[in-house]
Amino acid sequence: MSEAVKVAIIGSGPAGLSAASRAAQLGLSHVLLEKTDHLSDTIFKYQKGKHVMATPARLDLRSDCRFDEGSREAILGIWEEDAAANKVNILYRAEVVEVTGAKGAFQIKTAKGDTIVAETIVLAIGTQGNPNRMRCPGNDLPHIIYQVDDPEDFKDRHITVVGSGDAGIENALGVAEEALENRVTILNRSKDFARAKAKNVSDLMEAGENGAISVRTETQPKLVEEGWLTLETPTGDERIQCDVIVARLGSVAPRAFVESMGIEFTGPDREAFPKLSPTFETVVPGIYVIGALAGYPLIKHCMNQGYDVVEFLNGNAALTPADEKDLAAIFADLPGPKSVSEWLDFLRTRVRIFADVSPLQMREFMLDSKVAFYRQGEVVFEKDEPGSSLFAIADGHALVEVAPGVTVPIEQGSIFGEVGLISGRKRGATIRAGEDSIFVEMSRTAAIKLMGAVPGAKRVIERISLERQLLQIFKGGLTVDDLAPVVDGAEVIRVPAGKTVLEEGDAGDDVYVIRSGSMVVEKSIGGKPIFLRYLPAGSYFGEMAVLSGAPRNATVKAAVGSEVIKLTGAGFQAMLAARPQVREATEKAVAERAQMNSFIESRKASYSSAVDLYSDTASFIMKEGLGEATDALLIDENLCVGCDNCEKACADSHEGLSRLDREAGKTFAHLHVPTSCRHCEHPHCMADCPPNVIHRGPDGEVFMEEGCIGCGNCMRNCPYGVIRMEAAPPPKPGLLSWLLLGRGPGPGEPSSKWTKANMPEGKKPKKIAVKCDMCKGLAGGPACVRACPTGAAIRVSPEEFLSIARLEEDAG
């Protein structure tokens, strides 16, 4: 093409096609360059028959091409029609390999050797051509694929989908639906499906409940072999059959190609996006970036950007984005006369987690957030309230109530609420505005999406979270500045159940803080690992080697799937040097542990079967999941007479529905762990409860309030099988209904006796989740323990039980 065009659009996806159509409608000379022989290669490669959604619904479509939700085939057909009707100038099989020149005279070279001259360039190439690859041994085997073209190709296979965004979920649903004989598994590294649309997550959960798909959370691939896949799960490694792996791990920009044009990115991270102005222009004058490459993966966003960028090129400086009115409504109640753009700049420059967010990304994130003005002293949230949103301080400061009448400030630019975001637990403290302030509240989904899309935001959130956890653990007057040497080199590590973190006899001076989960400490005696102690979340270990310089004197391994914070020995020493009182407390703890170890060493010669039994018993209860429990039911089989009073008392206290099964569960020696809730430190059941009815009480009990919708998420998420779905006891009818019509249970009878036969005609009893609540609100504590005539049933925390068992062993 010898004659220069006003604009060359590279890439014919939703953004590029919309841009080219607008250029054609405005009469601008243009060319749309597409490397394949068809429009929109990303949509073209969607699986056959895929239903494409037109979200967000509230956002108006601004394009000369039509788009509404429908099948992949229908949408591609409509776009072909619109491209022809709009007289778009398309060059197919025109793969761009080089861009040189400057604004007004760019030279674009194609793989075929053609050169196109353009005054300006709109880059709309997306990221799907550069998918993230699996990062485990065996990742180069041929049965790993990165897209599903036709689900019919996967009949009668063991299929594992790695990745749980929209693409992964849709692929899993597609291949599971195509043939009932398929065995489909989907893996998600976390508990949440934060990157997927709610409808997709709902469909996946339903398929999991129906047995069509095995949904595995907190699980990732560890080793790929021909026909097999080894998984890293919260309870250890697991090997499953696998004929095909569909890896849907997202994609990133083809950075080398983009940077070859002189375009800069927001940072060095693989997931970073190009630096863009509010009009989509890069640091290279005349080159614009839109669509997924700009950080906007949704089709409607892409099409709007295609329309807008050509309007800007055509001199329409007054054009406002399609989301302007929605953002204006979000900022409407804030003090001060600022425009949407001014408010967005205000937030980006004053909040640390927004520092690396582009103006375009900022618009998208704010649509899923709230911004509110708080008067001095106004409560943001109360302690023990449910909530998982994250707050950022744009103006003013917040006060954390750490004790009655005692508050600690959080400065402007920082965040709060990160504990609920990371763990899903209830609010740990009451937060008030320390002065007239402006706080941004991001939903859990928006915050996790921000962390996934903007590496800098993730780093800031994790750093603040680490700082606050370390301040809580080490105390002693430490400040954030004191922690800098430690946090700068800190690393968060996921540890599967059973994996060793420290090995006895090894050299090393790193210190570890248990962020979630728990650890067991063992020492080799007589050639056998003997249990020493249990370390819950919030504990630290490894500091003895830092202070003594000696090799590790014990082995530490994960009791359950855990996260630890690895601190360098040098950084830990610098922290201790800053605060003598912290060093003194640490040395005291080390001395106590050394004394215990010396005692163990002295008993090597008189090593007895009692020590052996204690260690084996401790190992048993750790394997049964008590490593993350706060309160567990244990039964001494030497005392139990099998009367089942515990089950009966539980049923009598809960409308006839017992929360425990005495005979179920495992036994070691004389210790039996029945099927009953452990009230975990970080309850799995709370992770995904849509109506948010699972809470933790002031005494640590995890309970369900009214409002369960029967989705079954908690039952599926519980790794210990202690939650089940039962027919909800209907409310008791009035006394006259019982006397005159015989409806429902009578006085003194539990509601569960109202059987299905007595339900109103055509109505089925609704199923709800049922679990132990530690007899919350009942005087005297758990009914199962009170009803045991021999004292066989006890409820204790793991550390209490192990302490009692150690005393008994020592006495023996």
PDB file of C-alpha atoms in Angstrom, residues 5 42 47 75 128 251 284 304 356 387 398 420 426 434 457 471 474 489 493 553 567 579 607 715 730 740 760 780:
ATOM      1  CA  VAL A   5      -3.602   6.229   5.586  1.00  0.00           C
ATOM      2  CA  THR A  42      -9.713 -14.612  19.955  1.00  0.00           C
ATOM      3  CA  GLN A  47     -15.024 -23.286  21.955  1.00  0.00           C
ATOM      4  CA  ILE A  75     -21.719 -12.863  17.101  1.00  0.00           C
ATOM      5  CA  GLN A 128      -4.498 -14.296  23.796  1.00  0.00           C
ATOM      6  CA  SER A 251      -2.196 -14.457  29.006  1.00  0.00           C
ATOM      7  CA  VAL A 284       5.216   7.167  21.600  1.00  0.00           C
ATOM      8  CA  ASN A 304     -16.306   1.344  23.396  1.00  0.00           C
ATOM      9  CA  ASP A 356       0.702   1.580  39.439  1.00  0.00           C
ATOM     10  CA  GLY A 387     -17.071  -8.314  55.945  1.00  0.00           C
ATOM     11  CA  ALA A 398      -8.555   6.046  60.381  1.00  0.00           C
ATOM     12  CA  GLY A 420     -11.000  -9.973  56.131  1.00  0.00           C
ATOM     13  CA  LYS A 426     -14.819 -11.324  60.776  1.00  0.00           C
ATOM     14  CA  GLY A 434      -9.935   9.951  62.909  1.00  0.00           C
ATOM     15  CA  ALA A 457      -0.948  -3.240  44.220  1.00  0.00           C
ATOM     16  CA  LEU A 471       3.772  -6.063  64.808  1.00  0.00           C
ATOM     17  CA  PHE A 474       6.522  -9.456  68.226  1.00  0.00           C
ATOM     18  CA  GLY A 489      13.414  -9.579  52.313  1.00  0.00           C
ATOM     19  CA  ILE A 493       5.493 -19.556  51.023  1.00  0.00           C
ATOM     20  CA  ASN A 553      17.812 -28.841  66.551  1.00  0.00           C
ATOM     21  CA  LEU A 567      12.294 -13.850  57.218  1.00  0.00           C
ATOM     22  CA  ARG A 579      14.404  -2.985  70.044  1.00  0.00           C
ATOM     23  CA  TYR A 607      13.319 -43.777  76.070  1.00  0.00           C
ATOM     24  CA  MET A 715     -20.286 -28.756  52.685  1.00  0.00           C
ATOM     25  CA  PRO A 730     -40.337 -26.016  59.140  1.00  0.00           C
ATOM     26  CA  LEU A 740     -57.740 -28.969  65.216  1.00  0.00           C
ATOM     27  CA  PRO A 760     -48.216 -29.006  52.361  1.00  0.00           C
ATOM     28  CA  GLY A 780     -23.321 -25.314  80.532  1.00  0.00           C
TER      29      GLY A 780
END
